[in-house]
Structures are given as C-alpha cells and as structure tokens.
XYZ file of C-alpha atoms in Angstrom:
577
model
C 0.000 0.000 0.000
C 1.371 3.479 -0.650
C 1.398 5.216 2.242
C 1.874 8.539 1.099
C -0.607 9.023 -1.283
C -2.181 11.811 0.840
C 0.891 13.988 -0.640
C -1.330 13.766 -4.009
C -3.775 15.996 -5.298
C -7.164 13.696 -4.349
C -8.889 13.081 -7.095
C -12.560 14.880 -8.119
C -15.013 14.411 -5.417
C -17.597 11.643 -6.910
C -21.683 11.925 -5.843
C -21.512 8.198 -6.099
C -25.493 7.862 -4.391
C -25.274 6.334 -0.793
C -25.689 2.707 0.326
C -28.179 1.708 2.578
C -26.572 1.014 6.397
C -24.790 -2.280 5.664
C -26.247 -5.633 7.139
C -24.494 -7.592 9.357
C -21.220 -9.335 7.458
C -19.581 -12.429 8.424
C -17.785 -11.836 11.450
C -13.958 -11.771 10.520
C -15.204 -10.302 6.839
C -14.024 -6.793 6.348
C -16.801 -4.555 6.622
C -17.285 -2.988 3.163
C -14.987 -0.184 2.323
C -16.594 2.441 0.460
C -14.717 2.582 -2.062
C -15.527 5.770 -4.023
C -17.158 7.395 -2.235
C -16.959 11.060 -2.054
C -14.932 12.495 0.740
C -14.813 16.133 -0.109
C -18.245 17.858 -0.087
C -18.702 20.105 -2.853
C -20.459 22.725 -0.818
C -16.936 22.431 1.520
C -14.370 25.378 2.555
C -11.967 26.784 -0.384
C -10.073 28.628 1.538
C -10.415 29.047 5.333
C -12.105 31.246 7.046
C -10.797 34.381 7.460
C -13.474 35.980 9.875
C -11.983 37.020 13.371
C -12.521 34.308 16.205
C -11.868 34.372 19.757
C -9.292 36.711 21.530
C -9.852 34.386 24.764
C -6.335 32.781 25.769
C -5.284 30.111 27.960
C -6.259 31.645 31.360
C -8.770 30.070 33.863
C -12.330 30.258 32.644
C -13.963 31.881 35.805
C -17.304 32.068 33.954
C -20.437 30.795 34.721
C -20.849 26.573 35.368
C -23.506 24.619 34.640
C -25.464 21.877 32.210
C -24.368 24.276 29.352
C -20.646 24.265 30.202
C -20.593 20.474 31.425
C -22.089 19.261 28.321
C -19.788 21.115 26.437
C -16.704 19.658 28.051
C -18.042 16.256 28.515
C -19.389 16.458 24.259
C -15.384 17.158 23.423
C -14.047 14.771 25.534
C -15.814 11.574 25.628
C -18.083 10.013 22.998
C -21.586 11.086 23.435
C -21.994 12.267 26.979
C -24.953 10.698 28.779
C -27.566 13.292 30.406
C -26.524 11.387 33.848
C -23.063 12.049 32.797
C -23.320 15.465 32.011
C -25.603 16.394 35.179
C -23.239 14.546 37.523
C -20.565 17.006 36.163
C -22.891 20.076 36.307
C -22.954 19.319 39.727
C -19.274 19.607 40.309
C -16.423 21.768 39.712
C -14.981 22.452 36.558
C -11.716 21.391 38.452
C -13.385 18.215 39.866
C -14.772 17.304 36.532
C -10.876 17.376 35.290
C -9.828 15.702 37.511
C -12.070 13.046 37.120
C -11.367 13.402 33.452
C -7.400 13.042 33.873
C -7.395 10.298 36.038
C -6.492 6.846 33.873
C -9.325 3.649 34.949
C -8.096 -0.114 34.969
C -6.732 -1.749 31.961
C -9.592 -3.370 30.317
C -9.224 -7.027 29.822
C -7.896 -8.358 25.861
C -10.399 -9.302 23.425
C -11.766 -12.263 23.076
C -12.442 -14.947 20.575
C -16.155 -15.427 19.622
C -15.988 -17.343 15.993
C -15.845 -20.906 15.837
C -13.487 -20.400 12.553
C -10.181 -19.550 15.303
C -9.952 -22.990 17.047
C -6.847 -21.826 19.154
C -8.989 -20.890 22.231
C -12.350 -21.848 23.275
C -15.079 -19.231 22.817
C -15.409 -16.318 25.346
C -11.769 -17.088 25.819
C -8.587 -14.160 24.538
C -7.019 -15.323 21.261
C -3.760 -12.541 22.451
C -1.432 -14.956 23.538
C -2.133 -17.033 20.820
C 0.539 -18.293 17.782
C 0.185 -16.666 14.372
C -1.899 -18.184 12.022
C -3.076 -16.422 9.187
C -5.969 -18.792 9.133
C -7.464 -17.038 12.185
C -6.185 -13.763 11.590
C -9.727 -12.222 9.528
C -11.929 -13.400 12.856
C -8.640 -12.090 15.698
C -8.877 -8.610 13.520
C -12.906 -8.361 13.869
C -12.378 -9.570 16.875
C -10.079 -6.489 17.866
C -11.984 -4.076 16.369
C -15.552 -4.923 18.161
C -13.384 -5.011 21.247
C -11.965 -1.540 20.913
C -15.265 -0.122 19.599
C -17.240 -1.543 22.606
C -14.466 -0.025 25.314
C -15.812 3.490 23.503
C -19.468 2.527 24.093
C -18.515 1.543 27.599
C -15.855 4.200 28.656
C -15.911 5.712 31.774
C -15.847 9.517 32.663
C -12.226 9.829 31.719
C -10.405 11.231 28.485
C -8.391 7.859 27.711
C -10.519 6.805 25.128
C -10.910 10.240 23.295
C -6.818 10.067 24.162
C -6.230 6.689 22.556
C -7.887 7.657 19.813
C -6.033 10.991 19.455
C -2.682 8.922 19.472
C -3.856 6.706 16.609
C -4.684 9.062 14.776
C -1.171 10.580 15.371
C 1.273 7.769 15.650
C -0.608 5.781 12.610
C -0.684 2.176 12.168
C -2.917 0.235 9.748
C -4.264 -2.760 11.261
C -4.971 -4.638 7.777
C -1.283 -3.607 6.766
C 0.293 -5.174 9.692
C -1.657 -8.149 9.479
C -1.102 -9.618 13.254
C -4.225 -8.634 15.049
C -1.666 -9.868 18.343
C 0.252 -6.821 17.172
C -2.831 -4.613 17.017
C -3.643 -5.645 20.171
C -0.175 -5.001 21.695
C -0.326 -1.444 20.036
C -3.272 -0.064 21.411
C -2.110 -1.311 24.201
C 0.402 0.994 24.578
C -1.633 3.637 23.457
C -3.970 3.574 26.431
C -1.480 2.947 28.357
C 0.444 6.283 27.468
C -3.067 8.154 26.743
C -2.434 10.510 29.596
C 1.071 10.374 30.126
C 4.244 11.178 28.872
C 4.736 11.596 24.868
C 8.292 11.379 24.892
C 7.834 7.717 26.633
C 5.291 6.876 24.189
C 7.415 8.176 20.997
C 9.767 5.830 22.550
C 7.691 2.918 22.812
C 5.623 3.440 19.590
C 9.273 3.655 17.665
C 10.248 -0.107 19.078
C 6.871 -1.365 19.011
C 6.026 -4.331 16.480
C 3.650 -3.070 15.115
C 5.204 0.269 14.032
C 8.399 -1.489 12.813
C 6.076 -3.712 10.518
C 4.270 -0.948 9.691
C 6.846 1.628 8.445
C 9.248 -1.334 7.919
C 11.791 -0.422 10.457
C 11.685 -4.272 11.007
C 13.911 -4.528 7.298
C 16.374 -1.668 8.325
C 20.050 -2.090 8.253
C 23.650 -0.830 7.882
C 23.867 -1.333 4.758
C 20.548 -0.647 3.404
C 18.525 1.800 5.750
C 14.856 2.191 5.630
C 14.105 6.151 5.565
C 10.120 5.470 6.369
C 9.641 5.669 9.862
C 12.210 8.290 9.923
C 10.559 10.491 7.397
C 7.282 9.900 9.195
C 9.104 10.534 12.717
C 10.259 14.313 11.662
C 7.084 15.353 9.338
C 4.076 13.696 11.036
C 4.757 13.207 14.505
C 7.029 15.378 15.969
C 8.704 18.358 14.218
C 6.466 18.701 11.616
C 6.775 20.767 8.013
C 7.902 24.251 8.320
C 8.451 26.510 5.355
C 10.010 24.808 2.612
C 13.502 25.956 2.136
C 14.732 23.826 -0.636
C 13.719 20.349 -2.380
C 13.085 17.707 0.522
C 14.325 20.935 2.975
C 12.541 22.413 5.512
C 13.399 25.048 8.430
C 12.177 22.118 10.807
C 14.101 19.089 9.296
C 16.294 18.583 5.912
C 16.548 15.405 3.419
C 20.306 14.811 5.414
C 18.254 14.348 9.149
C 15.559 12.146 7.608
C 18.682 9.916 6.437
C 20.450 10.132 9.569
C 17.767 9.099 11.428
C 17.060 6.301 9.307
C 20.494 5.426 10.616
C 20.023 5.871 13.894
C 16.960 3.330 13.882
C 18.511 0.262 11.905
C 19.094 -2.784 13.662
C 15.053 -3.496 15.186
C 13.347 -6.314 13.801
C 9.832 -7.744 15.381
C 9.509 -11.151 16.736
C 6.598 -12.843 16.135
C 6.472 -15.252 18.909
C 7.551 -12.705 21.834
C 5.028 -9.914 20.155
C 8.089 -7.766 20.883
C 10.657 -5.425 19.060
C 14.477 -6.761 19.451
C 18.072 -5.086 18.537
C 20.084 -6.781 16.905
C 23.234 -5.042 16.684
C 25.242 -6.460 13.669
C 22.229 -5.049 11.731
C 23.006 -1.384 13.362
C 25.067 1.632 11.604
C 27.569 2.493 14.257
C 28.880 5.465 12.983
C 28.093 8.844 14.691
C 25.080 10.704 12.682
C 25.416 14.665 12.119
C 22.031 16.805 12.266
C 21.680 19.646 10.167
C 21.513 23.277 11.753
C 17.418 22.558 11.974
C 19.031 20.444 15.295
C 22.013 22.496 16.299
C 23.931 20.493 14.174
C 23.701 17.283 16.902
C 25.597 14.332 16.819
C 24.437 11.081 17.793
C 27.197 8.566 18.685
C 26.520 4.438 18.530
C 24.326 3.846 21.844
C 23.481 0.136 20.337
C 19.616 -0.473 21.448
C 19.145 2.932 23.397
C 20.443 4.956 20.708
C 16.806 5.482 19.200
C 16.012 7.353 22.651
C 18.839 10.089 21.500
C 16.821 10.286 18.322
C 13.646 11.482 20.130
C 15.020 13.607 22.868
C 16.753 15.372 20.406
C 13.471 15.730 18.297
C 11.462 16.290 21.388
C 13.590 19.440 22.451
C 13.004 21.707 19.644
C 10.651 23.794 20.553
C 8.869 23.424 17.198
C 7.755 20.365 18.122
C 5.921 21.117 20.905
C 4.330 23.652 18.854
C 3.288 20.831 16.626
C 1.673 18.142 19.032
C -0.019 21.296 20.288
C -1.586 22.459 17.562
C -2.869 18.576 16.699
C -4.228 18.532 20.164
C -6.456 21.554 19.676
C -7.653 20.798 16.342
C -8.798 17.500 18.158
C -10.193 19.190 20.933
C -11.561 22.869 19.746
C -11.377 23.410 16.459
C -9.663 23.516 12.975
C -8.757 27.299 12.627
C -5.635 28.545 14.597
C -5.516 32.601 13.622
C -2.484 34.342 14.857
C -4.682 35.113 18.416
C -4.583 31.787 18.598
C -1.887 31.084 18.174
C 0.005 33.874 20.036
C -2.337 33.551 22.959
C -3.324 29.598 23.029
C -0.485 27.524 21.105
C 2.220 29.211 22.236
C 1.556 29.067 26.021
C 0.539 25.592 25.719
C 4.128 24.646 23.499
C 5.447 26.122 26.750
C 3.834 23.968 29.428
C 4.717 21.044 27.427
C 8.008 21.803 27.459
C 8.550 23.246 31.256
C 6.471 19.377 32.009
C 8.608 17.266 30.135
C 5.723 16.570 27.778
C 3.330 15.302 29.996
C 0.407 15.485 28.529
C -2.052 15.831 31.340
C -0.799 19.237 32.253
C -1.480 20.531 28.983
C -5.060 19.042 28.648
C -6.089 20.569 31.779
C -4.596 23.891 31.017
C -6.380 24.101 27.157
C -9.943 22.049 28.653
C -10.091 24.792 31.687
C -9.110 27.622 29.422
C -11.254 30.846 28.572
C -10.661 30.221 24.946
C -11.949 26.583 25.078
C -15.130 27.929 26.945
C -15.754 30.934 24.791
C -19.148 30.468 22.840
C -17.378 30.563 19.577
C -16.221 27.324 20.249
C -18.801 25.820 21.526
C -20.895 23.438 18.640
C -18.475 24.231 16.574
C -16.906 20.850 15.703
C -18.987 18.266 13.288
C -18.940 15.506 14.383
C -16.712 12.345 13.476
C -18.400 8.957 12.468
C -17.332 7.094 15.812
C -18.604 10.073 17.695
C -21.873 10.678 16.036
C -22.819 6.110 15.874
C -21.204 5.708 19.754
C -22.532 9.253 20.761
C -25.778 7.834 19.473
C -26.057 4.803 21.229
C -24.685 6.157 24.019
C -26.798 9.408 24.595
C -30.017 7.801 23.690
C -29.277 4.290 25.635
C -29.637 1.863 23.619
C -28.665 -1.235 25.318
C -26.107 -3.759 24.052
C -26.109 -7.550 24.853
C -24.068 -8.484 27.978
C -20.861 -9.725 28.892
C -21.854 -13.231 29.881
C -23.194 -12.978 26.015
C -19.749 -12.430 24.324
C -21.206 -13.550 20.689
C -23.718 -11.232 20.579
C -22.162 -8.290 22.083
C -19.199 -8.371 20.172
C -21.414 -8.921 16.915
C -23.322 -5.380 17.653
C -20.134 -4.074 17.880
C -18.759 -5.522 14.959
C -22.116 -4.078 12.947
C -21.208 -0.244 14.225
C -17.824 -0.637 12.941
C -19.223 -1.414 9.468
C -21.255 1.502 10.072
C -18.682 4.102 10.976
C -16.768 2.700 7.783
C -18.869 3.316 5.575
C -19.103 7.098 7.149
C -15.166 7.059 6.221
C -13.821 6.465 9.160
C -12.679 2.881 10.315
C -11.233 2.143 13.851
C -7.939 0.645 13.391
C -7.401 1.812 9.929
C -7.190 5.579 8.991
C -6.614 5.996 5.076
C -2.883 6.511 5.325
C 0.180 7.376 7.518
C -0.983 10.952 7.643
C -4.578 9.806 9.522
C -7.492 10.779 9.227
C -7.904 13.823 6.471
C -10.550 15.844 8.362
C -7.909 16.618 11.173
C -4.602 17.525 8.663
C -6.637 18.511 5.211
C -6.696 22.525 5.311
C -9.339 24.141 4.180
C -11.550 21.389 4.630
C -10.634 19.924 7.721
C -14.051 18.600 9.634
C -16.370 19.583 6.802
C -15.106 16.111 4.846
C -17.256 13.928 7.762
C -19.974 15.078 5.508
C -20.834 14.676 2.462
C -23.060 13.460 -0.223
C -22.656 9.702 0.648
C -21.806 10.350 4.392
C -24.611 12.176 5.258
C -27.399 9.642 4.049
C -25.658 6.913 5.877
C -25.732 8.711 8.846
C -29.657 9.213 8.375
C -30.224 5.748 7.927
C -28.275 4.858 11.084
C -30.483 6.763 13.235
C -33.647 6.215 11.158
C -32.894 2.526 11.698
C -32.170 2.576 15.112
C -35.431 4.783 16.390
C -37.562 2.276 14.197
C -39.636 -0.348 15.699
C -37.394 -2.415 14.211
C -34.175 -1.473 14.735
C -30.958 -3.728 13.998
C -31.004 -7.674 14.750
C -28.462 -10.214 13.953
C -27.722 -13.510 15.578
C -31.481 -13.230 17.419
C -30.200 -10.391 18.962
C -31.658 -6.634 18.515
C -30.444 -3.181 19.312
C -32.696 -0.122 19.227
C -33.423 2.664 20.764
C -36.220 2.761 22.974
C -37.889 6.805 23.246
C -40.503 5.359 26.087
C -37.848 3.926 28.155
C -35.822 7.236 27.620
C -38.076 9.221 28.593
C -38.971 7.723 31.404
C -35.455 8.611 32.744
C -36.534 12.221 32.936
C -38.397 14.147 35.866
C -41.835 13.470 36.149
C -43.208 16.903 35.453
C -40.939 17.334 32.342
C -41.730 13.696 30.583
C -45.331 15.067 30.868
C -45.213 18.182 29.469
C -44.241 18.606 25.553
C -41.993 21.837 25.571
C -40.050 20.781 28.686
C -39.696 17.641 27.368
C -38.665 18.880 23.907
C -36.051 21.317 25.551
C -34.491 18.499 27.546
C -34.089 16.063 24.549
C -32.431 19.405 22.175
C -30.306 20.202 25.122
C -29.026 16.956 25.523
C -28.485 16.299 21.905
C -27.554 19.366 20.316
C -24.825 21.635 21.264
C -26.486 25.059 19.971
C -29.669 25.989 21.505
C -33.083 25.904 19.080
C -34.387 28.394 17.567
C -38.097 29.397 18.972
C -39.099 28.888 14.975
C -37.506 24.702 15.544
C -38.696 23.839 18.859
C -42.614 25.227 17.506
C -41.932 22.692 14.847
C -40.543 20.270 16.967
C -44.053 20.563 19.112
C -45.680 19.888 15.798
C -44.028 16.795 14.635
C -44.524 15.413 18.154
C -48.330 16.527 18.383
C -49.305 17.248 15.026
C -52.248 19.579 15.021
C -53.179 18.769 18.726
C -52.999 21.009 21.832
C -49.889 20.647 24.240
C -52.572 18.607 26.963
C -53.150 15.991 24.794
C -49.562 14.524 25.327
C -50.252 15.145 28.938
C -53.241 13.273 29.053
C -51.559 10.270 26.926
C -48.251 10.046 28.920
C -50.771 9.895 31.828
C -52.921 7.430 30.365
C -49.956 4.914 29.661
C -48.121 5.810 33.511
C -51.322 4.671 34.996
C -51.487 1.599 32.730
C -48.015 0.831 31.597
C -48.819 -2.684 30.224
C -51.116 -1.153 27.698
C -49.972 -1.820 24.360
C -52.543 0.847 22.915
C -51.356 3.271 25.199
C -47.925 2.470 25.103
C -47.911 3.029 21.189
C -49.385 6.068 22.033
C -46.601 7.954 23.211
C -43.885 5.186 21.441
C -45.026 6.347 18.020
C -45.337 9.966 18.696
C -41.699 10.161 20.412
C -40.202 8.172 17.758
C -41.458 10.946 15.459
C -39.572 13.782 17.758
C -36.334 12.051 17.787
C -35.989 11.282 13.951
C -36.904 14.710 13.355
C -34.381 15.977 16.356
C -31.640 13.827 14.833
C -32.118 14.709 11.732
C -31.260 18.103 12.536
C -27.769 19.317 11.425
C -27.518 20.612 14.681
C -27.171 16.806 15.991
C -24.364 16.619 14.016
C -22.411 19.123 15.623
C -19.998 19.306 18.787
C-alpha cells in the first residue's frame, strides 16, 4: 500500500449515491470499504475562514458553570456524553470534573475470541497470547476491532478513550497492513497505556513497538541498506512537523540529510513474532556517529546500540517546534480547525510552553487548554462536526440503547462488529485511517471537519439513526439493538416527561450543542403533536403511567416520540460538537 498518497492531489469528489446502512457481514469479513465514495463535499471550505474568532487565551475560565458548560466539556471529551453524565458534572467543579477526566481507569481485559473459525482458544476465551496463524487472523482482527469499539461505548468519565484515539490518529498504524491482530492488540495497548502520560515515553515505545516497525518497515532496516520510512514519518508527522520549505526535501524544521540520519540511527530493530516484541540486533546497526543539520544544532548522535533510538527522540522532542506541533494537533482535536495568529500567540504558544517546562506530559497541557477561557468561549462551543465514531457511539450512548451483555460475548461483540461497518462506511474505520498521515478531516486545510460530511456520508448517517429509532431497529444472531424513546423518557423528571416543551427542551439540550431556535422547537411541538394542543400529550403520557402494560397506550406515546427524535436527529444541529 502506498502510504503517502495523501501527498497527491485527491482526485474529483464523486456523488456516487449512498448505500443503505450495511447488514451484518460475516464476522472476521471486512466490513465494506466504500470505495468511491466522495470524501470532499462540494459545498466544503476553499479557503479558510478568514473571519476574526476568539481573543480568549489560555487563562482560567472563571465564567459561569452549569449543564451548558458540562455538556460542552463532557461532548469534546468523551463520545456522546450521557444526560446522567453530564448532570453529575454540572454538579461539580470544573476542576473536579478534570480531575475526574485526567485520572487513567483499569486496563480493560484483551479481546476475546467469539468465531468458531479460530480454534486456538475456546469461545469467550482471549485469542492474544495465541501463535500466528493467518488462518485465524480475519476473525482475531474483527475480533479487535468490536473489542476496541465496545471499550468506547462503555468508557468511563475519563479522556483515555478520546486520548487513545487521538494517538492513533497521530502515531498511525494500519491494522490490515500489519496483518497480526496480536500486534494490534499489543499497540493499542500501549496507546492507552500512554493516553495521559508522557509523549516522549510513548514516541519511545511506539518507535520499538512491532507493530510500528512492521508498519513503516523499520523491522527490514540495516547498515547497509537503511529504511528512511519511519524516519521520514518521525520528523514530518509526529514530531517536528513541516515548516516553510527551504529547498527540495528541505525544511526550516528538518532537511533530506536528518531524515537519512535518522534512518540510521533506527537500523538494527526487527519484530519477533512469537515474543510480540521489538528486538536489537546489533550487527544489523550503523555504528557510525550521525550529524544533524543546523534545523538540530547540528547534533551528533554517537553508537548507543539499542538505546540509541532514545537520542533520536530527545533530540526531536527538544526543539521547541515540536511542541508547537503536538499542540496544535491537540487543539484541532479538541476545539477546532482554525488557529488565527490570536490563537496562536495567545493559546499555542503558552501551551508549546507547558509542554516543554512538564517534560511533555500530557495531562498538564489538557487541563490547562480544557479549563481555558478560549476553550469555553461560545465561539467554540458546537463548533466541531462531528466524526463517524462520535456521532454512531454518541448515538447509542446518549439515547441508551442497550447492548447484549458480557456473559453474552457472541452477541455483544457482533453489535459491535455491525457499528464498525457503520462508521466505515461514514469514512472512518477504527484501526485503519486511510494513510500514515490519519485521518484527512484533522490535517486537510481548508476542509478539515467539513469532509465527515458529504453526499454519501450524510445519508448513511440518516439511515443509522432512522434505523435505530424504528420499531425495528438492527437484529443479527437473534439479537436486537434499538433505541427505545418510552424507556428514555422515562429517565426524565416526572413533570418534564409530561409536558411537551419541557420535554422537547431536555431532549435538544441533551443532543444538540447550539440551543433551538423558537421557529424549531414550535416545529418540533408539531411533529410530536401534530395539530393537537400541548394537553393531549399530557393526558396520553398519563394514560400509559397509569397503565403501563397497555400496548394501545404504550404506542401512544412510542409512536409519537419516535417521530420527535428522527426529526431531532435529523437536525444538522445533531451533528455538531
């Protein structure tokens, strides 16, 4: 696979018409992959905005908290906030809240093998430890995604997931490219395990890690023949980045000669297969001292054997335009795709610093930009569309749709497995982002966000949540997921469940991040109680509370809810942040 095709001009954006929401596929089949569908909207930026934003820096928001703030925090940093969620946090501090937030939970337990097909373990047992065999490796992959898609439907109130995600996206590898799901595994992994912590120990561990050297082919690098990839990839996309171009292949950040020196720094790794581990082997290793351009103070790196590669990434790690760099990614993740020069004067640069005077720790830095006055300023509030994994988990999570259970390991990873086809064929597939770059909508300027929808995205997304609110819903294996409006409802105050405006303003505040217009909650009220006074859903909430067993009744108010929330997520409110 060519890893760097994103360095092309894409080719014209197709209106290839959308596929309806894909049906369950064999588990350990890939789900489908879209292939041509359009990923730039026509009706997307040319050229960024150029309208002023927000003069608010990084100082302490001292503003007013409440449900409005909360869910605003809680929407940017986990997948679909639940109301309990985002009340619980209301109820707090904002510094409370983060520290809830910053605080890592307990490893989750590996994934586990539910097909028949891998006969290495029993069912509802982990495949992790397992030998290679390529016969099982289709079912182990599915098998890791579902796993890793269900820890985002079941995270906790704490920013690893949103954090493992983030470094993913950042320190890329393709699961189907690596082909060793046991090296998937092993890489995420590491990724939650360093969510929250320290990036220079993670750039460390992601350089050595099987999975990387497969993946950038660090495994095949020698004296006499080293492999520039991971190097490249190491100075342009996850550290130093591109600064102004100052010659063919040169840059004020990095030249052509410090990509090839640290190519040689990093020969000598290989992956073993059996120990799921990276190992030195130093008659493969260039010994010879490597010279940095003037982008690095003209550094030298002397032969350190296996620890030299941890020279390589201090050195990378102390220019200060790297901390710049991660710092920009981290607020494109977190607020949004613009950085003016107020921003970056007055939130970039002051966060560049923290990283630095903390050793890059993370956590400082998170707390500093998700406590800021510029994070809490309106402007960036509902800002952000949406990805695919947060608008299908943010879906199922916010509007409860319940999932088989653990002692039912078949079915529950099978759900799973379904919402990964469905995010794919939104464009965005956990474990897989198109290329070494990741996903576009966080790196393609002008663009940026606006390519999570488009003519083939958008449908899908419809049908997903037109689907789900159905009487129907999804089944597969005798097993259905849906969502249910009576039992949701039922989760709300007595007083506002019976009356239709409250009600209506609880459901839009919980699932859209920019308050309704008085023109959309009137037609809101009319597509919930079309041509009827506001007492007759009183009177018919009543009516089924006093007889709950009613199927009449219960249809009632079923089929008039179901009504509000298709129209509510059809909104392109819903799909914003």
């Amino acid at each position: 696979m060519d890893r760097r095709a994103f360095l092309r001009k894409p080719a014209s954006a197709l209106a290839a018409p959308a596929a309806a929401v894909p049906t369950q596929p064999a588990f350990g089949t890939a789900p489908p992959t879209g292939s041509g569908d359009e990923t730039v909207s026509r009706y997307a930026n040319t050229r960024l905005p150029t309208e002023p934003r927000s003069t608010a820096g990084l100082g302490p928001y001292t503003g007013p908290w409440g449900y409005a703030q909360a869910a605003h925090l809680l929407r940017r940093t986990l997948f679909g906030p639940t109301r309990p969620e985002i009340l619980a946090a209301a109820g707090q501090s904002l510094t409370q809240v983060l520290n809830t937030l910053l605080t890592a939970p307990t490893a989750p337990a590996p994934p586990l093998n539910v097909s028949a097909t891998d006969t290495s373990v029993p069912l509802g047992q982990t495949w992790v430890t397992q030998a290679f065999d390529q016969n099982f490796e289709g079912v182990r992959r599915a098998s890791l995604r579902a796993w890793w898609l269900g820890r985002l439907l079941g995270q906790g109130p704490s920013l690893v997931e949103k954090m493992t995600l983030f470094w993913h996206n950042h320190f890329v590898v393709e699961l189907g490219d690596i082909n060793d799901a046991r090296y998937g595994y092993q890489y995420c992994a590491l990724l939650r395990r360093h969510a929250l912590g320290n990036i220079q120990r993670l750039a460390e561990d992601v350089t050595v890690n099987p999975a990387m050297l497969r993946y950038l082919n660090g495994n095949q690098s020698t004296a006499t023949a080293p492999n520039e990839n991971y190097g490249r990839e190491l100075l342009e996309l996850f550290t130093v980045g591109k600064g102004p171009q100052i010659g063919p292949g040169n840059y004020t950040t990095y030249t052509e000669d410090d990509v090839q020196a640290a190519a040689r720094v990093l020969t000598g790794w290989r992956d073993n297969a059996t120990t799921q581990a990276g190992y030195f082997t130093a008659s493969r290793h260039d010994t010879t001292t490597k010279t940095f351009s003037s982008a690095f103070q003209n550094a030298t790196i002397s032969n350190q054997t296996d620890q030299e590669y941890k020279a390589l990434i201090a050195l990378v790690l102390r220019q200060q335009e790297t901390a710049r760099f991660l710092c920009r990614k981290l607020y494109r993740w977190f607020v949004y795709y613009v950085i003016d020069a107020t921003t970056e004067t007055q939130v970039i640069e002051p966060m560049a610093q923290l990283l630095l005077q903390s050793n890059y720790e993370v956590a400082p830095v998170l707390r500093a930009l998700l406590s800021s006055q510029h994070f809490f300023d309106s402007v960036n509030m509902g800002c952000l569309i949406k990805s695919p994994l947060d608008f299908t988990v943010g879906t199922a999570r916010q509007l409860q749709v319940a999932f088989p259970p653990a002692t039912n390991p078949t079915a529950q990873y099978a759900m799973w497995n379904y919402l990964n086809g469905v995010t794919n064929v939104q464009q965005q597939l956990l474990g897989d982002p198109p290329n070494v770059a990741g996903w576009p909508a966080y790196w393609q300027t002008p663009q940026f966000y606006e390519m999570w929808i488009n003519a083939v995205t958008l449908p899908r997304r419809n049908q997903l949540t037109d689907l789900l609110i159905s009487n129907n819903g999804y089944t597969t294996g005798g097993v259905t997921i849906r969502i249910d409006p009576v039992a949701l409802v039922l989760t709300l105050p007595a007083a506002t469940a019976a009356d239709p405006n409250l009600l209506i303003a609880e459901l839009a505040r919980l699932l859209t991040p920019i308050q309704l217009t008085p023109t959309q909650l009137t037609y809101l009220n009319d597509t919930l109680l079309p041509g009827l006074p506001d007492f007759e859903w009183t009177i018919e909430w009543n009516e089924y509370l006093a007889a709950p067993t009613n199927a009449a009744k219960r249809a009632a108010v079923q089929t008039k809810l179901q009504s509000l929330l298709r129209t509510l997520m059809g909104l392109a409110e819903y799909h914003l942040s």
